[in-house]
Amino acid sequence: MLNEEKFMIETFKRLPKELINIIKNKRIAIAGAGGLGSNIAVALVRSGIKNLIICDFDKVEYSNLNRQYYFYKHVGMLKVDALEEQLKNINPYINIEKHNIYLDENNFDILKDSDIIVEAFDKADNKEKIVNFAIKNKKHIVSGVGMAGDFSANLIKTRKLGKYLYISGDLKNEANDKNGLLASRVAITANHQANMVLRLLQEKYDAWPTNRIQKEIKWMIN
C-alpha cells in the first residue's frame, strides 16, 4: 500500500495542481447520504477533497440500490457507515466526521466548521431550513431541486440565487408515483452539485442565469 504522499501523487496526477493546493485543507459538509449525498461525496473524494462532514439518520434499504452509491452488502447498515466504507475504498487517507442524526434547526451548528454546505435532503421544508441557516451564517450552500423522471438531462443546470445559494436540478420534476427516481438524472444533479463545490472553492462564483428563478421553485428563501 502506498503511503499518503505517494498515493496522492499517483491518484490525482490528472487533476490541476492548483486545484489540489486549494482544496487539500477544505472541509465540505454533506447533509444527507442518499441519492444525491452519496454520489456527491464520491465525486468530491475522487476530485481530491479529503475532509468531509456527513450527516444522515437512515439505514441502507434495497430500494436505495437503484440510485445511491451503495452495494448489496450494505443493506441494513447505517448510511453514514456504509458511505464511509465506500469513500475509504477510494481514498483511505480521507478524514470523515460522521453524524448518525436527523438534521434540523436544533443541530445545524455541527455544520458551522465546514467551508461549504451541500444540501441533499428529500423534503422541501428541510431544504428551506438548512438553506436559511447557511445564508444566515454567510456560508455558501449548494442545493438540489428537481431530478426525478426520465426528462432530458439538458434541463438540469446549476443556478445562482443571491450571494450564497446555488441550486442544481431542473427545479420542477420532483419524485412522485409517476416520475420516480432514476440513477441517471439523480447522478447528473449530484455531479452538478459536486462541480459547483469545486468551483466555489476556487472562488468561481458564476452559474446559469437566474431570471425569475423564485417563481420556478416551490419553496422560498426567507
Short mmCIF file of N, CA, C and O in Angstrom, two decimals, residues 53 134 150 216:
data_model
loop_
_atom_site.label_atom_id
_atom_site.label_comp_id
_atom_site.label_asym_id
_atom_site.label_seq_id
_atom_site.Cartn_x
_atom_site.Cartn_y
_atom_site.Cartn_z
N ILE A 53 -17.78 16.29 6.36
CA ILE A 53 -18.76 16.06 7.41
C ILE A 53 -19.96 15.44 6.72
O ILE A 53 -20.50 16.02 5.77
N ALA A 134 -27.67 28.42 6.32
CA ALA A 134 -26.41 28.73 5.63
C ALA A 134 -26.33 30.22 5.30
O ALA A 134 -25.30 30.86 5.53
N ASP A 150 -37.53 10.73 -16.36
CA ASP A 150 -36.57 10.48 -17.44
C ASP A 150 -36.55 11.64 -18.43
O ASP A 150 -36.28 11.46 -19.62
N GLU A 216 -40.01 29.73 -10.06
CA GLU A 216 -39.91 28.37 -10.57
C GLU A 216 -39.81 27.33 -9.46
O GLU A 216 -40.06 26.14 -9.70
#
